[in-house]
PDB file of C-alpha atoms in Angstrom:
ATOM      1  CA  UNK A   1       0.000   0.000   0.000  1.00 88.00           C
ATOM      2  CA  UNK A   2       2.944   2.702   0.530  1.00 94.00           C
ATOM      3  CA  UNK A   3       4.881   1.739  -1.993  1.00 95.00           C
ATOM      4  CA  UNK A   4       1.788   2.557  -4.508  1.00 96.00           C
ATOM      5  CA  UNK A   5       0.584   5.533  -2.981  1.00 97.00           C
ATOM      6  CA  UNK A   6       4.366   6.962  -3.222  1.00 97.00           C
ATOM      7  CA  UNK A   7       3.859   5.932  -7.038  1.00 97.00           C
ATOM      8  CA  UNK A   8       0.969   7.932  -7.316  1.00 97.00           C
ATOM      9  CA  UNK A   9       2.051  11.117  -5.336  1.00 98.00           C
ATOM     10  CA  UNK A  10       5.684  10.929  -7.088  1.00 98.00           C
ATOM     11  CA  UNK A  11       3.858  10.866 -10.289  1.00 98.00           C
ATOM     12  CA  UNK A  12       1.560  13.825  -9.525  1.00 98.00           C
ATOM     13  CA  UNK A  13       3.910  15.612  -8.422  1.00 98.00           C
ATOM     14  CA  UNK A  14       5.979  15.090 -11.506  1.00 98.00           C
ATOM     15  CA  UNK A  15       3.111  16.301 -13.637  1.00 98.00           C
ATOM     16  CA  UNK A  16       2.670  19.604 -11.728  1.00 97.00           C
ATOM     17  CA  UNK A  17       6.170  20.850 -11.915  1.00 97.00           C
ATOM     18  CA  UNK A  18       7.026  19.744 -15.316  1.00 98.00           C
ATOM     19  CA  UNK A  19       3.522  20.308 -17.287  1.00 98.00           C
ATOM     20  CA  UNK A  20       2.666  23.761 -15.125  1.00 98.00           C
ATOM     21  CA  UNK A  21       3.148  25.484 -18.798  1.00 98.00           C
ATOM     22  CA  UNK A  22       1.240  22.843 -20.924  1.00 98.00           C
ATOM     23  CA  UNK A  23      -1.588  22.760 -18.066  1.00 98.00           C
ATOM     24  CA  UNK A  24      -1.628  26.284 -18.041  1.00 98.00           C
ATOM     25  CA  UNK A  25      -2.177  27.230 -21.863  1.00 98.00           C
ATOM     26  CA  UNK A  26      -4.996  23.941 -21.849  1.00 98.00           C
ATOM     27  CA  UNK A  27      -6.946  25.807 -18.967  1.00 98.00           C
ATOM     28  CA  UNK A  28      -6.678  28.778 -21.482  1.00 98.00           C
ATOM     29  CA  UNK A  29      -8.043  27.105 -24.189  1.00 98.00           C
ATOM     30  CA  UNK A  30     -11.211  25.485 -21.724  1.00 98.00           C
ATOM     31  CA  UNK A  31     -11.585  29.007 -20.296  1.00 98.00           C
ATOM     32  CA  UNK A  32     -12.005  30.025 -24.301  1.00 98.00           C
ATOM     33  CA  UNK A  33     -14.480  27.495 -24.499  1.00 98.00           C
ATOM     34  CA  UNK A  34     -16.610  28.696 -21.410  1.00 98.00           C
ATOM     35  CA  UNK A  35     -16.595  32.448 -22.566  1.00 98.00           C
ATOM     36  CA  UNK A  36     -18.072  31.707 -25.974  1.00 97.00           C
ATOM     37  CA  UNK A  37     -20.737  28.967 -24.711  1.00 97.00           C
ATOM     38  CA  UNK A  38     -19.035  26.191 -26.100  1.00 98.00           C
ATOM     39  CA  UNK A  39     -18.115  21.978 -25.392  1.00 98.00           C
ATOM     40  CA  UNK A  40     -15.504  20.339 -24.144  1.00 98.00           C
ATOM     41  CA  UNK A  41     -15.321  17.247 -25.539  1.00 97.00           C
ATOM     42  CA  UNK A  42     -13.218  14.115 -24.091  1.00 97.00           C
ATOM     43  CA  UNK A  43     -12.832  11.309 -25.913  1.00 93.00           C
ATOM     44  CA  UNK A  44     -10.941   8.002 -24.255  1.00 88.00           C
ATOM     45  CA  UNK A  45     -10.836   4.476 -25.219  1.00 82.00           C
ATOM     46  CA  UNK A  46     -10.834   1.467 -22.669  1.00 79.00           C
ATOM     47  CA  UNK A  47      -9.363   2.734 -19.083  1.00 80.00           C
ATOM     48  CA  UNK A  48      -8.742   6.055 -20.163  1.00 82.00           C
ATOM     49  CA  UNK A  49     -12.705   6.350 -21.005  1.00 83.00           C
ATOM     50  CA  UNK A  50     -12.969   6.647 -17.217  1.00 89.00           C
ATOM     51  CA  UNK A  51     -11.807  10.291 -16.989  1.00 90.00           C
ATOM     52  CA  UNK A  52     -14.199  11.523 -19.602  1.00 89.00           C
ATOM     53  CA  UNK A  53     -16.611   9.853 -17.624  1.00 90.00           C
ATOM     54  CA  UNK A  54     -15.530  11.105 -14.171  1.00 93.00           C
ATOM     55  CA  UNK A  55     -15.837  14.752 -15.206  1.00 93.00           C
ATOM     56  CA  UNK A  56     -19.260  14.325 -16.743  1.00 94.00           C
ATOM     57  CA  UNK A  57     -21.933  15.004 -14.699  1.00 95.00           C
ATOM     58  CA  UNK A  58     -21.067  15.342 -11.601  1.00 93.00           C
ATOM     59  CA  UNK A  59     -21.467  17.163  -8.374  1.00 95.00           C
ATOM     60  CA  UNK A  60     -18.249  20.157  -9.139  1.00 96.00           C
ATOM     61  CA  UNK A  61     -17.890  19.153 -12.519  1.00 96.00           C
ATOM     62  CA  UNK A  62     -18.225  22.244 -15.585  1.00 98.00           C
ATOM     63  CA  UNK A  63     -21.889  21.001 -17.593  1.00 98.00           C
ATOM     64  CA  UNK A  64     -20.317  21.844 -20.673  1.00 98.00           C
ATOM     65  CA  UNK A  65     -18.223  18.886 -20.639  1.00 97.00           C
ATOM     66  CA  UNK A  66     -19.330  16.491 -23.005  1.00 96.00           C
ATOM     67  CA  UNK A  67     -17.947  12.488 -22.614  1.00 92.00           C
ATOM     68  CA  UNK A  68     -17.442  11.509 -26.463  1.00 89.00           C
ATOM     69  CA  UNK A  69     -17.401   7.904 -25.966  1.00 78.00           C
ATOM     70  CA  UNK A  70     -18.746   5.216 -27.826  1.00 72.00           C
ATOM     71  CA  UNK A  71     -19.733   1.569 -26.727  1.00 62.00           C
ATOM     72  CA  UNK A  72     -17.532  -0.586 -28.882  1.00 61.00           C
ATOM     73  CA  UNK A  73     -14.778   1.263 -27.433  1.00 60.00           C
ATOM     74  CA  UNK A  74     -15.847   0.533 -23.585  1.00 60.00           C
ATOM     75  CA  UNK A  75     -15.152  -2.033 -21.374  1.00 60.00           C
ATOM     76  CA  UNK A  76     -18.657  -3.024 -20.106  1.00 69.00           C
ATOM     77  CA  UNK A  77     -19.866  -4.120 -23.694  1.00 71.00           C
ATOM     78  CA  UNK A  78     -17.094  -6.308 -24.311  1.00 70.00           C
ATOM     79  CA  UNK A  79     -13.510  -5.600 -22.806  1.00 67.00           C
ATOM     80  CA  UNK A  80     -11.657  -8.054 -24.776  1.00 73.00           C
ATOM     81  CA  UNK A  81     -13.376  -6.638 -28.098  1.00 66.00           C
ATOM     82  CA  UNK A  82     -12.676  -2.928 -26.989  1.00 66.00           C
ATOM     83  CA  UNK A  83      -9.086  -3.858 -26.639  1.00 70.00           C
ATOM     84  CA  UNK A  84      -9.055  -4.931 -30.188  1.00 71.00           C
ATOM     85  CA  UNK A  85     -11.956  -2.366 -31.457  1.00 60.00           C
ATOM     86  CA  UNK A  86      -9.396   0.521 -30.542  1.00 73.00           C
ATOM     87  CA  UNK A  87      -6.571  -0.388 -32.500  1.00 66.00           C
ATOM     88  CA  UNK A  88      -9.222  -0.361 -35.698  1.00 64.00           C
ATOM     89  CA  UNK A  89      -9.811   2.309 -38.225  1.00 77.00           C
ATOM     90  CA  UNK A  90     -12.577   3.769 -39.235  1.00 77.00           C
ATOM     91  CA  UNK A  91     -14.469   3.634 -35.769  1.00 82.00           C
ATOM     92  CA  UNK A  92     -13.345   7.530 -34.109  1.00 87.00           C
ATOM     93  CA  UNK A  93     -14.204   9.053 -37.190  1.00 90.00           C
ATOM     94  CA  UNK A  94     -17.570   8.136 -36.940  1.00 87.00           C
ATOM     95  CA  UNK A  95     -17.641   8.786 -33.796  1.00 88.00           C
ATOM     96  CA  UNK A  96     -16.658  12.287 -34.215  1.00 92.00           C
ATOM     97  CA  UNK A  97     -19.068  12.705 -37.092  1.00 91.00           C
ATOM     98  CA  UNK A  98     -22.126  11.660 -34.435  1.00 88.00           C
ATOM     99  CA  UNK A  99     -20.824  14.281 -31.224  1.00 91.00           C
ATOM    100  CA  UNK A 100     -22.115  17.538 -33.345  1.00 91.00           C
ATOM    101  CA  UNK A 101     -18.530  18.973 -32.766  1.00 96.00           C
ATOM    102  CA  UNK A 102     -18.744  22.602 -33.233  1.00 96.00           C
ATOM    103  CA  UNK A 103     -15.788  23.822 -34.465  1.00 96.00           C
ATOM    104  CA  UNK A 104     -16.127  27.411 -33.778  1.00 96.00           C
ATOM    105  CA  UNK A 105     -16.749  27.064 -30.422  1.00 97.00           C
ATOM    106  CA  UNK A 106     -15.503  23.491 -28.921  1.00 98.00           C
ATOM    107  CA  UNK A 107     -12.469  22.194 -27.822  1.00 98.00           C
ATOM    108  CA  UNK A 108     -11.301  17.928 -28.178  1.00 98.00           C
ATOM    109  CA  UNK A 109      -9.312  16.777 -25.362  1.00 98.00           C
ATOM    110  CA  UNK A 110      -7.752  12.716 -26.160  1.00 97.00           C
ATOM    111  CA  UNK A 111      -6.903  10.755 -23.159  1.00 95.00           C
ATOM    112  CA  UNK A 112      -4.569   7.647 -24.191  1.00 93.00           C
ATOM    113  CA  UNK A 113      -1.948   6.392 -21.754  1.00 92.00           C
ATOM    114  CA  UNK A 114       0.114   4.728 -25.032  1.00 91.00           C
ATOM    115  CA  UNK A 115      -0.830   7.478 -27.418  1.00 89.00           C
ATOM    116  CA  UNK A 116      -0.480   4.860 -30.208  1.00 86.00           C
ATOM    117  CA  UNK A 117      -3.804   3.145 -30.999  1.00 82.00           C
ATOM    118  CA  UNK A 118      -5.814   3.794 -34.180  1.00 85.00           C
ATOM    119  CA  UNK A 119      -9.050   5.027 -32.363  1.00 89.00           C
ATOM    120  CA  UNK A 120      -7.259   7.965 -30.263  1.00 91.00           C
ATOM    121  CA  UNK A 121      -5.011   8.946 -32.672  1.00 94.00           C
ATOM    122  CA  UNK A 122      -7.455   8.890 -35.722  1.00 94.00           C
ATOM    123  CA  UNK A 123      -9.901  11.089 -33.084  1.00 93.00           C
ATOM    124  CA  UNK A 124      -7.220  13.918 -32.666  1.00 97.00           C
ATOM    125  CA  UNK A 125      -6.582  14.030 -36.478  1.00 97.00           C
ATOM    126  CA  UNK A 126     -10.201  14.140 -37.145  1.00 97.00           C
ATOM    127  CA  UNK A 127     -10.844  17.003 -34.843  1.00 97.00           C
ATOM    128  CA  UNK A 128      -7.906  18.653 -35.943  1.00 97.00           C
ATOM    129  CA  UNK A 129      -9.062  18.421 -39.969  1.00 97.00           C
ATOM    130  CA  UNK A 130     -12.111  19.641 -39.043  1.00 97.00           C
ATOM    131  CA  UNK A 131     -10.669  22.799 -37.398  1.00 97.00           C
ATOM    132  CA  UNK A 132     -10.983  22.240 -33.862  1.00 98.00           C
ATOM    133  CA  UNK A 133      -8.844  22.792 -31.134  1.00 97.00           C
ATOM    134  CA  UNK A 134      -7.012  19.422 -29.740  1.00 98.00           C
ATOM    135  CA  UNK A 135      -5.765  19.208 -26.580  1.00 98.00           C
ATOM    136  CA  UNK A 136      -3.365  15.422 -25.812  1.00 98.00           C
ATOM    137  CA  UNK A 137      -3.315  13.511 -22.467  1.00 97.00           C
ATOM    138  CA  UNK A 138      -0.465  11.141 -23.098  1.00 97.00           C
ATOM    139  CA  UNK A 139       2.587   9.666 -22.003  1.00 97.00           C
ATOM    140  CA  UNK A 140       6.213  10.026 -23.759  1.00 96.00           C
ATOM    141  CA  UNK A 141       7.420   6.888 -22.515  1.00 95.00           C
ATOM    142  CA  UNK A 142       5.647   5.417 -25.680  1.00 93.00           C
ATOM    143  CA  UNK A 143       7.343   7.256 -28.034  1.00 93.00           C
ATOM    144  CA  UNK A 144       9.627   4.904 -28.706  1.00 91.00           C
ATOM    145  CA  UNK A 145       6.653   2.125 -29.013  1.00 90.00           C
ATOM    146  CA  UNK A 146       5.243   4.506 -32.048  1.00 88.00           C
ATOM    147  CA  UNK A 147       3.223   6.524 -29.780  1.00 88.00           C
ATOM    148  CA  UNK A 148       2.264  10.420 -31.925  1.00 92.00           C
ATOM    149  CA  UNK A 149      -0.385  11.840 -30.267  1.00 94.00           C
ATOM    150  CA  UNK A 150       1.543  14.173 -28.360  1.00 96.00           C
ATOM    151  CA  UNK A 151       3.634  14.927 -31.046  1.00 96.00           C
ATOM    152  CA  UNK A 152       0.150  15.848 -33.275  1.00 97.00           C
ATOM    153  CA  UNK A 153      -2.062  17.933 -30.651  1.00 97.00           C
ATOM    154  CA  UNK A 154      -2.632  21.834 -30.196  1.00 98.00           C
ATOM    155  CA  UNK A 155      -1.447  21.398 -26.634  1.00 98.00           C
ATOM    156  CA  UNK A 156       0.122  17.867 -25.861  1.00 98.00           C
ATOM    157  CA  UNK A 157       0.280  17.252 -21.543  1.00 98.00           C
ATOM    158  CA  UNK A 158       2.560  14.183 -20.643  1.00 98.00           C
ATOM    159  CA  UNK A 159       0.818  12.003 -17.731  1.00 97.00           C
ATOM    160  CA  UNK A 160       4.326  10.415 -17.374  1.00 97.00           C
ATOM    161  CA  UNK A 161       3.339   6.827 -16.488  1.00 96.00           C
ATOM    162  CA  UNK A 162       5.879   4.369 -17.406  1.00 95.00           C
ATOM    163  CA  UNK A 163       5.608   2.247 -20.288  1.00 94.00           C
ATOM    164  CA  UNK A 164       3.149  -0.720 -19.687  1.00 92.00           C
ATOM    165  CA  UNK A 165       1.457   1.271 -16.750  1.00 91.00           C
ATOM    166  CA  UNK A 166       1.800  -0.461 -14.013  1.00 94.00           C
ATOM    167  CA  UNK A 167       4.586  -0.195 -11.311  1.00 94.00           C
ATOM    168  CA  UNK A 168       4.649  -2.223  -8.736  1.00 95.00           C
ATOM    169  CA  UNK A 169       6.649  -5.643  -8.734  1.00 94.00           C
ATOM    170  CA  UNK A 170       4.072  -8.541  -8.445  1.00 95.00           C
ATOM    171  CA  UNK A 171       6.614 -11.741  -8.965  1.00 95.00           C
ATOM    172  CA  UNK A 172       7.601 -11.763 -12.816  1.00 93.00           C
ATOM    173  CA  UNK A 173       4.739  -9.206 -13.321  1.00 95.00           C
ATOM    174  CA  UNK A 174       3.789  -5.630 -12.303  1.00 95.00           C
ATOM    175  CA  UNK A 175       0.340  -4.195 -10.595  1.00 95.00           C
ATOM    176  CA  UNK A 176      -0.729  -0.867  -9.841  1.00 95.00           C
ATOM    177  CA  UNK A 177      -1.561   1.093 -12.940  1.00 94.00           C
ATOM    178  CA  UNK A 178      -0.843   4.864 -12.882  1.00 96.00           C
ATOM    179  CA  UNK A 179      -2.754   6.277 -15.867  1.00 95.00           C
ATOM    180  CA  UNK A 180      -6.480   6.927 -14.368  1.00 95.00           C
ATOM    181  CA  UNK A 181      -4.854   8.721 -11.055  1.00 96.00           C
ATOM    182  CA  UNK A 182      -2.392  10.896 -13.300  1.00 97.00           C
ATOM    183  CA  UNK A 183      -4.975  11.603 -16.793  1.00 97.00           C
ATOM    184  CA  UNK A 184      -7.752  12.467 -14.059  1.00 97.00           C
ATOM    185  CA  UNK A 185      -5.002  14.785 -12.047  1.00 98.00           C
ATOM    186  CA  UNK A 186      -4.744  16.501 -15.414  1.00 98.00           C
ATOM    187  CA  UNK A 187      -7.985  17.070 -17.422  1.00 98.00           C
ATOM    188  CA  UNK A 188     -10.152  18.317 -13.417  1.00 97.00           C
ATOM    189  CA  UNK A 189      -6.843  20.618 -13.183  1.00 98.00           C
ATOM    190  CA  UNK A 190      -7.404  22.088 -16.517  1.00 98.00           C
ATOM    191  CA  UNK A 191     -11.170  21.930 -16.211  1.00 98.00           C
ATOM    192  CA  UNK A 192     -10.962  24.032 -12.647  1.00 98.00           C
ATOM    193  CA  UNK A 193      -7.962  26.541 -13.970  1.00 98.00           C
ATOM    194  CA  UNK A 194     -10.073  27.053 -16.897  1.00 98.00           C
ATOM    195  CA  UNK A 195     -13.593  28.039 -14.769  1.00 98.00           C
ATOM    196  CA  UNK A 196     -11.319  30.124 -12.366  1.00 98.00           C
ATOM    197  CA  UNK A 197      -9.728  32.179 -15.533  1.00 98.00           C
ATOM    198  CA  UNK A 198     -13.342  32.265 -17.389  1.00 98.00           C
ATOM    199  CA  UNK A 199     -14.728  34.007 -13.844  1.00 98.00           C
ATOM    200  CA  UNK A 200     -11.810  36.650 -13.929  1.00 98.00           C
ATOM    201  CA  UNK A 201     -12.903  37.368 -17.490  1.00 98.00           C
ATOM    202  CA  UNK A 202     -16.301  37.998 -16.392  1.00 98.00           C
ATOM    203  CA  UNK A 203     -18.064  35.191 -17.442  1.00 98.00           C
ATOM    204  CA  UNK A 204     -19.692  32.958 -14.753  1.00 97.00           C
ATOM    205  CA  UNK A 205     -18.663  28.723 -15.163  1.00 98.00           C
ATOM    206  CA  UNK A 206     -21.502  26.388 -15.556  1.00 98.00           C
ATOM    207  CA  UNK A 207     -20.434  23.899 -12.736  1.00 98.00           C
ATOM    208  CA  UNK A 208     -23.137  21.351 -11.197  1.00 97.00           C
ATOM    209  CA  UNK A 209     -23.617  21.287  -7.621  1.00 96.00           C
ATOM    210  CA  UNK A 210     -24.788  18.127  -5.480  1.00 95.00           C
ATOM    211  CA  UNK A 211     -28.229  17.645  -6.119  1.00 89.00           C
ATOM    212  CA  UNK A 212     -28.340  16.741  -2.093  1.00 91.00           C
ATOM    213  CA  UNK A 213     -27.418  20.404  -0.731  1.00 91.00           C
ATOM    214  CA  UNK A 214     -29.584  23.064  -0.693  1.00 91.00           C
ATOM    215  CA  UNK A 215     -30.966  24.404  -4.161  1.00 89.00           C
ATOM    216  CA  UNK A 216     -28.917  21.997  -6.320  1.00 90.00           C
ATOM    217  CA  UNK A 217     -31.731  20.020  -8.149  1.00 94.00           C
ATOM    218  CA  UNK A 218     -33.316  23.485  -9.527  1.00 94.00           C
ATOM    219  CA  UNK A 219     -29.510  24.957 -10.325  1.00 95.00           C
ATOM    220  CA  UNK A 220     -28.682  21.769 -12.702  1.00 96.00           C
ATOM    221  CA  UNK A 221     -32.109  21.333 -14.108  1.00 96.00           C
ATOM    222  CA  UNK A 222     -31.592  24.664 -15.152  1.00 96.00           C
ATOM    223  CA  UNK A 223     -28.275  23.723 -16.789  1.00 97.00           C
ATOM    224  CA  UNK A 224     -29.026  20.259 -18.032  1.00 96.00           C
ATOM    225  CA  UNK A 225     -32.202  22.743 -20.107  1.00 96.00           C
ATOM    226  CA  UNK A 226     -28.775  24.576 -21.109  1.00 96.00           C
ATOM    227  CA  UNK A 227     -27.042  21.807 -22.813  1.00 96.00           C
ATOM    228  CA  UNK A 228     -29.933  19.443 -23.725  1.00 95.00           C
ATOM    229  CA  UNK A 229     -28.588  18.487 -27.382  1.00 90.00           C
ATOM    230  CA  UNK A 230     -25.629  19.870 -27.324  1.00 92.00           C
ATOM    231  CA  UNK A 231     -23.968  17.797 -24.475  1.00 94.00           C
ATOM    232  CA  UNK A 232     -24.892  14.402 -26.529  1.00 88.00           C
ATOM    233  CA  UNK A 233     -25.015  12.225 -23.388  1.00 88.00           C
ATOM    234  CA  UNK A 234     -27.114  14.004 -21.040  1.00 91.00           C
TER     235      UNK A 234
END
């Protein structure tokens, strides 16, 4: 148990002193997004799926974030498929084509530990053809595994887990994966930098409150009626 939880605070902590400028100009780019009404949209395969899903929705959480996800892609439909799904082309695309990304107005953000699949990698170029600005959660341990989608995004943020994720010695193996603990560090840093810049421009965040304290149910009906449609999942 100490051994992992020094893992994960070492990691963190690597993050916030050597990203601080990446982080910082992707909280511009989200507090861009709030000021002219528009989505973030986070797009993960297997695992990394879990952040997109994490800041969707929730109790703190902006309501303009918008989980681009689809099915084949998960892990509760199928994880051995998914596994294989993501490495195929054609699927992100499509995907992208469905979210109603407005490019205007909306921001991508790609969360993929190896940064070398077909699914995250064809999302980012997709976004990017289409004019929209990318932001990439990834890690540059990969890079020598093939791994571009740092190399490829607007503003690329390296999560710094170690190639094959995990890091703890189990025997001949390894447990304790880092990637959910450092990807979710990243995008709810950006996503709260961003709402805290947005506010000193004037312009006030649309952030969900607990539906269990005092006025919250009326506050996010009154934003889910805001981003009926456009948030594709609510």
């Amino acid at each position: 148990m100490k051994r992992y939880l020094e893992a994960i605070v070492d990691i963190l902590g690597r993050i916030e002193r050597e990203e601080a400028d990446a982080m910082g100009k992707a909280s511009g780019m989200v507090a861009d997004v709030i000021c002219r009404d528009g989505i973030v949209h986070v797009f993960g395969c297997g695992h990394s799926h879990l952040a997109a899903l994490d800041t969707f929705y929730r109790a703190g959480g902006l309501a303009c974030v918008s989980p681009l996800l689809d099915e084949d892609l998960m892990l509760h439909d199928g994880a051995a498929k998914s596994s294989r799904m993501e490495k195929m082309a054609g699927i992100a695309s499509e995907a992208f084509r469905r979210a109603g990304v407005d490019p205007a107005k909306d921001l991508v953000v790609v969360i993929s530990a190896s940064g070398k699949n077909a699914a995250p990698v064809e999302m980012l170029r997709t976004a990017k053809a289409a004019g929209v600005a990318t932001i990439a959660i990834s890690s540059s341990a990969y890079r020598a595994y093939g791994a571009v989608l740092l190399d490829e995004a607007d503003i690329p943020i390296d999560c710094k887990v170690p190639h094959g994720d995990a890091v703890l010695d189990v025997g001949r193996t390894k447990m304790g994966g880092l990637s959910t603990y450092a990807s979710l560090f990243i995008l709810n840093s950006i996503l709260i930098e961003g709402a805290q810049k947005a506010l000193a421009r004037g312009v006030e965040p649309p952030v969900y409150v607990s539906g269990n304290v005092e006025g919250g149910t009326a506050r996010n009906i009154a934003l889910e009626e805001r981003y009926f449609g456009r948030v594709k999942r609510l």
